[in-house]
Short mmCIF file of C-alpha atoms in Angstrom, two decimals:
data_model
loop_
_atom_site.label_atom_id
_atom_site.label_comp_id
_atom_site.label_asym_id
_atom_site.label_seq_id
_atom_site.Cartn_x
_atom_site.Cartn_y
_atom_site.Cartn_z
CA MET A 3 -24.27 38.34 -164.12
CA THR A 4 -26.69 36.50 -166.39
CA LYS A 5 -30.37 37.12 -165.77
CA ILE A 6 -32.90 34.31 -166.25
CA ILE A 7 -35.95 35.25 -168.31
CA ASP A 8 -38.78 33.64 -166.36
CA GLY A 9 -41.37 32.50 -168.90
CA LYS A 10 -43.66 31.16 -166.17
CA LEU A 11 -43.87 34.53 -164.45
CA ILE A 12 -44.31 36.52 -167.67
CA SER A 13 -46.93 34.11 -169.03
CA ALA A 14 -48.83 34.29 -165.73
CA LYS A 15 -49.24 38.04 -166.21
CA LEU A 16 -50.45 37.54 -169.78
CA LYS A 17 -52.93 34.85 -168.72
CA GLU A 18 -54.30 37.10 -165.99
CA GLU A 19 -54.89 39.85 -168.57
CA VAL A 20 -56.68 37.35 -170.82
CA LYS A 21 -58.77 36.08 -167.90
CA ILE A 22 -60.00 39.59 -167.11
CA GLU A 23 -60.98 40.25 -170.74
CA VAL A 24 -62.68 36.86 -171.08
CA GLU A 25 -64.77 37.72 -168.00
CA ASN A 26 -65.64 41.11 -169.48
CA LEU A 27 -66.92 39.40 -172.64
CA ARG A 28 -68.88 36.89 -170.58
CA GLU A 29 -70.67 39.77 -168.87
CA LYS A 30 -71.74 40.87 -172.36
CA GLY A 31 -73.08 37.38 -173.08
CA ILE A 32 -70.10 36.33 -175.20
CA SER A 33 -68.38 33.01 -174.42
CA VAL A 34 -64.84 32.35 -175.71
CA CYS A 35 -64.25 28.84 -177.10
CA LEU A 36 -61.19 26.99 -178.45
CA ALA A 37 -61.56 23.71 -180.35
CA VAL A 38 -58.50 21.46 -180.30
CA VAL A 39 -58.27 18.59 -182.77
CA MET A 40 -55.76 15.79 -182.20
CA VAL A 41 -55.28 12.80 -184.48
CA GLY A 42 -53.78 9.64 -182.97
CA ASP A 43 -52.15 9.19 -179.57
CA ASP A 44 -48.71 10.80 -179.89
CA THR A 45 -47.40 11.10 -176.33
CA ALA A 46 -45.98 14.63 -176.70
CA SER A 47 -49.16 15.84 -178.40
CA LYS A 48 -51.29 14.44 -175.57
CA VAL A 49 -49.20 16.40 -173.06
CA TYR A 50 -49.58 19.62 -175.07
CA VAL A 51 -53.34 19.15 -175.44
CA ARG A 52 -53.72 18.46 -171.72
CA ASN A 53 -51.74 21.60 -170.87
CA LYS A 54 -53.82 23.70 -173.24
CA LYS A 55 -57.04 22.41 -171.68
CA ARG A 56 -55.77 23.25 -168.19
CA VAL A 57 -54.82 26.80 -169.17
CA CYS A 58 -58.17 27.31 -170.96
CA GLU A 59 -59.96 26.40 -167.74
CA ALA A 60 -57.72 28.77 -165.75
CA VAL A 61 -58.54 31.80 -167.93
CA GLY A 62 -62.22 30.98 -168.48
CA ILE A 63 -62.02 29.83 -172.11
CA VAL A 64 -64.27 26.91 -173.08
CA SER A 65 -62.16 24.03 -174.39
CA LYS A 66 -63.58 21.51 -176.84
CA GLU A 67 -61.41 18.48 -177.61
CA PHE A 68 -61.70 16.16 -180.58
CA ILE A 69 -59.42 13.12 -180.21
CA LEU A 70 -59.55 11.23 -183.49
CA ASN A 71 -58.42 7.79 -184.62
CA ALA A 72 -54.99 7.79 -186.25
CA ASN A 73 -56.52 6.13 -189.33
CA ILE A 74 -59.03 8.91 -190.01
CA SER A 75 -59.22 9.90 -193.66
CA GLN A 76 -58.24 13.30 -194.97
CA GLN A 77 -61.82 14.06 -196.01
CA GLU A 78 -63.26 13.04 -192.63
CA LEU A 79 -60.86 15.41 -190.88
CA ILE A 80 -61.65 18.26 -193.27
CA ASP A 81 -65.38 17.61 -192.77
CA LEU A 82 -64.93 18.01 -189.00
CA ILE A 83 -62.99 21.24 -189.47
CA ASP A 84 -65.73 22.51 -191.77
CA LEU A 85 -68.31 21.90 -189.02
CA LEU A 86 -66.14 23.82 -186.56
CA ASN A 87 -65.69 26.62 -189.11
CA LYS A 88 -69.46 27.00 -189.29
CA ASP A 89 -70.05 26.68 -185.53
CA ARG A 90 -70.57 30.23 -184.25
CA LYS A 91 -69.86 29.11 -180.70
CA VAL A 92 -66.30 28.10 -181.67
CA ASN A 93 -63.90 31.06 -181.92
CA GLY A 94 -60.57 29.32 -182.46
CA ILE A 95 -59.55 26.06 -184.10
CA LEU A 96 -56.22 24.37 -183.47
CA VAL A 97 -55.11 21.16 -185.17
CA GLN A 98 -52.34 19.58 -183.11
CA LEU A 99 -49.24 18.85 -185.18
CA PRO A 100 -47.62 16.63 -186.28
CA LEU A 101 -50.32 14.68 -188.10
CA PRO A 102 -50.01 11.05 -189.27
CA LYS A 103 -48.09 10.78 -192.52
CA HIS A 104 -51.11 9.85 -194.64
CA LEU A 105 -52.65 13.27 -193.93
CA ASN A 106 -51.57 16.41 -195.79
CA GLU A 107 -50.81 19.03 -193.13
CA LYS A 108 -50.83 21.88 -195.64
CA ASP A 109 -54.32 21.03 -196.89
CA ILE A 110 -55.65 20.45 -193.36
CA ILE A 111 -54.37 23.79 -192.06
CA SER A 112 -55.67 25.56 -195.16
CA SER A 113 -59.15 24.18 -194.48
CA ILE A 114 -59.42 26.25 -191.27
CA VAL A 115 -61.03 29.63 -191.92
CA PRO A 116 -58.39 32.36 -191.35
CA SER A 117 -60.57 34.13 -188.76
CA LYS A 118 -60.42 31.03 -186.51
CA ASP A 119 -56.81 30.10 -187.26
CA VAL A 120 -55.42 30.98 -183.83
CA ASP A 121 -52.09 29.29 -184.62
CA ALA A 122 -51.65 31.72 -187.57
CA PHE A 123 -50.52 28.92 -189.88
CA HIS A 124 -53.09 29.48 -192.68
CA PRO A 125 -51.45 30.85 -195.88
CA ILE A 126 -53.59 34.00 -195.69
CA ASN A 127 -52.46 34.71 -192.13
CA VAL A 128 -48.86 33.95 -193.06
CA GLY A 129 -49.17 36.47 -195.89
CA LYS A 130 -50.60 39.09 -193.54
CA ILE A 131 -47.61 38.62 -191.24
CA MET A 132 -45.27 39.20 -194.19
CA LEU A 133 -47.10 42.45 -194.91
CA GLY A 134 -47.21 43.48 -191.26
CA GLU A 135 -51.03 43.68 -191.43
CA TYR A 136 -51.93 40.67 -189.29
CA ASP A 137 -54.72 39.77 -186.90
CA PHE A 138 -52.95 36.81 -185.28
CA LEU A 139 -49.27 36.06 -184.73
CA PRO A 140 -47.85 32.53 -184.43
CA CYS A 141 -47.83 31.67 -180.74
CA THR A 142 -44.18 30.80 -180.19
CA PRO A 143 -42.61 33.75 -182.11
CA ALA A 144 -45.07 36.21 -180.53
CA GLY A 145 -44.28 34.80 -177.10
CA ILE A 146 -40.57 35.22 -177.79
CA ILE A 147 -41.05 38.89 -178.64
CA ASP A 148 -42.75 39.35 -175.25
CA LEU A 149 -39.84 37.60 -173.53
CA ILE A 150 -37.34 39.90 -175.23
CA TYR A 151 -39.40 42.96 -174.24
CA GLU A 152 -39.20 41.86 -170.60
CA THR A 153 -35.40 42.23 -170.69
CA GLY A 154 -35.83 45.95 -171.40
CA ILE A 155 -33.52 45.62 -174.40
CA SER A 156 -34.74 47.19 -177.64
CA ILE A 157 -34.74 45.01 -180.76
CA GLU A 158 -34.24 48.04 -183.00
CA GLY A 159 -30.82 48.09 -184.61
CA LYS A 160 -29.74 44.84 -182.95
CA ASN A 161 -28.02 41.97 -184.73
CA CYS A 162 -30.58 39.16 -184.47
CA VAL A 163 -29.66 35.58 -185.38
CA ILE A 164 -32.16 32.71 -185.65
CA ILE A 165 -31.00 29.12 -185.91
CA GLY A 166 -33.72 27.15 -187.66
CA ARG A 167 -35.94 27.97 -190.63
CA SER A 168 -39.19 26.16 -189.83
CA ASN A 169 -42.55 27.58 -190.83
CA ILE A 170 -43.64 27.42 -187.19
CA VAL A 171 -40.76 29.31 -185.56
CA GLY A 172 -37.79 30.32 -187.69
CA LYS A 173 -39.44 32.04 -190.64
CA PRO A 174 -42.18 33.95 -188.76
CA MET A 175 -39.66 34.85 -186.04
CA SER A 176 -37.52 36.53 -188.66
CA MET A 177 -40.49 38.61 -189.83
CA LEU A 178 -41.38 39.78 -186.31
CA LEU A 179 -37.80 40.78 -185.52
CA LEU A 180 -37.55 42.56 -188.85
CA GLN A 181 -40.77 44.47 -188.13
CA LYS A 182 -39.16 45.60 -184.88
CA ASN A 183 -36.23 46.96 -186.92
CA GLY A 184 -33.78 44.23 -186.02
CA THR A 185 -31.10 43.17 -188.51
CA VAL A 186 -31.95 39.50 -189.06
CA THR A 187 -29.89 36.48 -190.12
CA ILE A 188 -31.39 33.00 -190.44
CA CYS A 189 -29.04 30.06 -190.07
CA HIS A 190 -29.80 26.43 -190.94
CA SER A 191 -28.19 23.06 -191.66
CA LYS A 192 -26.39 24.38 -194.76
CA THR A 193 -25.01 27.53 -193.08
CA GLN A 194 -21.24 27.82 -193.13
CA ASN A 195 -19.19 29.37 -190.30
CA LEU A 196 -22.13 29.12 -187.89
CA LYS A 197 -20.06 29.94 -184.82
CA GLU A 198 -18.75 33.09 -186.46
CA ILE A 199 -22.31 34.27 -187.13
CA THR A 200 -23.85 33.39 -183.77
CA SER A 201 -21.01 34.91 -181.77
CA LYS A 202 -21.92 38.32 -183.20
CA ALA A 203 -25.62 38.11 -182.30
CA ASP A 204 -27.07 40.60 -179.82
CA ILE A 205 -30.21 38.47 -179.81
CA LEU A 206 -29.86 34.73 -180.47
CA VAL A 207 -32.90 32.49 -181.01
CA ALA A 208 -32.14 28.76 -181.07
CA ALA A 209 -34.81 26.58 -182.68
CA VAL A 210 -32.80 23.74 -184.17
CA GLY A 211 -34.10 20.72 -182.23
CA CYS A 212 -30.71 19.42 -181.13
CA PRO A 213 -29.87 18.96 -177.43
CA ASN A 214 -27.28 21.39 -176.04
CA PHE A 215 -26.22 22.39 -179.55
CA ILE A 216 -25.32 26.01 -178.74
CA LYS A 217 -22.15 26.16 -176.66
CA ASP A 218 -20.81 29.09 -174.67
CA ASP A 219 -18.17 29.92 -177.30
CA MET A 220 -20.96 30.49 -179.85
CA ILE A 221 -22.55 33.27 -177.79
CA LYS A 222 -21.65 36.95 -177.71
CA PRO A 223 -21.00 38.16 -174.14
CA GLY A 224 -24.10 39.92 -172.83
CA ALA A 225 -26.40 38.61 -175.58
CA VAL A 226 -30.09 37.80 -175.14
CA VAL A 227 -30.40 34.04 -175.70
CA ILE A 228 -33.83 32.53 -176.38
CA ASP A 229 -33.92 28.72 -176.30
CA VAL A 230 -36.92 27.35 -178.21
CA GLY A 231 -35.78 23.72 -178.13
CA ILE A 232 -37.22 21.10 -175.81
CA ASN A 233 -35.43 17.77 -175.97
CA ARG A 234 -35.74 14.71 -173.75
CA LEU A 235 -32.46 13.04 -172.82
CA LYS A 236 -31.92 9.32 -172.18
CA ASP A 237 -32.27 9.82 -168.43
CA GLY A 238 -35.72 11.35 -168.97
CA SER A 239 -34.67 14.92 -168.19
CA LEU A 240 -35.47 17.85 -170.46
CA CYS A 241 -32.99 20.22 -172.03
CA GLY A 242 -33.01 22.89 -174.70
CA ASP A 243 -30.95 23.56 -177.81
CA VAL A 244 -28.61 25.71 -175.71
CA ASP A 245 -26.06 24.27 -173.28
CA PHE A 246 -27.54 26.19 -170.38
CA GLU A 247 -24.78 25.60 -167.84
CA GLY A 248 -22.13 26.96 -170.19
CA ALA A 249 -24.27 29.67 -171.75
CA LYS A 250 -25.36 31.21 -168.46
CA ASN A 251 -21.76 32.28 -167.86
CA VAL A 252 -21.69 34.30 -171.08
CA ALA A 253 -25.20 35.51 -171.96
CA GLY A 254 -26.72 38.66 -170.51
CA TYR A 255 -30.19 37.14 -170.50
CA ILE A 256 -31.28 33.55 -171.13
CA THR A 257 -34.47 31.49 -171.10
CA PRO A 258 -34.47 28.18 -169.18
CA VAL A 259 -35.84 24.87 -170.44
CA PRO A 260 -38.40 24.11 -169.21
CA GLY A 261 -40.01 27.31 -167.98
CA GLY A 262 -38.97 29.72 -170.71
CA VAL A 263 -40.58 29.79 -174.16
CA GLY A 264 -43.06 26.95 -173.54
CA PRO A 265 -45.39 28.75 -171.11
CA MET A 266 -45.45 31.80 -173.41
CA THR A 267 -46.59 29.72 -176.37
CA ILE A 268 -49.72 28.50 -174.58
CA ALA A 269 -50.43 31.91 -173.03
CA THR A 270 -50.23 33.51 -176.48
CA LEU A 271 -52.65 30.89 -177.82
CA MET A 272 -55.14 32.05 -175.18
CA LYS A 273 -54.54 35.67 -176.23
CA ASN A 274 -55.16 34.77 -179.89
CA THR A 275 -58.37 32.89 -179.05
CA LEU A 276 -59.63 35.89 -177.09
CA LEU A 277 -58.76 38.18 -180.01
CA ALA A 278 -60.62 35.88 -182.42
CA ALA A 279 -63.73 36.06 -180.24
CA LYS A 280 -63.52 39.85 -180.07
CA LEU A 281 -63.11 40.21 -183.83
CA GLN A 282 -65.95 37.79 -184.58
CA ASN A 283 -68.25 39.64 -182.20
CA HIS A 284 -67.06 43.11 -183.25
CA ASN A 285 -65.76 43.95 -179.77
#
């Protein structure tokens, strides 16, 4: 029988651990602060920012929000980030993506000092992840590792397949699984014989951004299936990249959408912000 991996429950435990450590730092006179920068009024981004603020409040992290006009210039945005870089009261900086097309995401992310880059998107932090000598891990891939751990199944020696090669999920996910001694395959839009590859995966991570793309006949019986996708259907309901109703009859473990990967991403952001504060204050 398929077991549901409850991201809400697992993230609640992580947030409680963060809350305790944040309180311990506060008793030492150290406040933990996350600055979130959002450009424009993208509906999905507003929801994410609101959720992050709510979780910050729940764990005792100070949340500073900077909601900027969609027409802001590249230099104006970089100037703001530079002020936050120099602000000793700010421990973590997160620029909500995507940005308007006239802004260069690569240059904006690179303007955040690596020690405050709690998303782990800065080229230096990406390089550290490649070397296995990192301070921060990208929030979604790190959260996925925690979800897999909760199943009790070891990654070592397992056939791990990732669908999607984004810089945010697919690529860093492959590095983390590799560091845990998994045998990793990355699939993408040009991959041939996709079904043949996915049906051999002990651990399958779907991050393709296509509603109900992974069908039950693409899943190995008993596999751990992690659904990163979150897609809104015409009727307003949410679904993942995996056809949950079909997949739950085949997989050994599966994450739901919503309530799977999403809560872990935000909880891991809190963990990274706490870690940034500890490193900056030599704790």
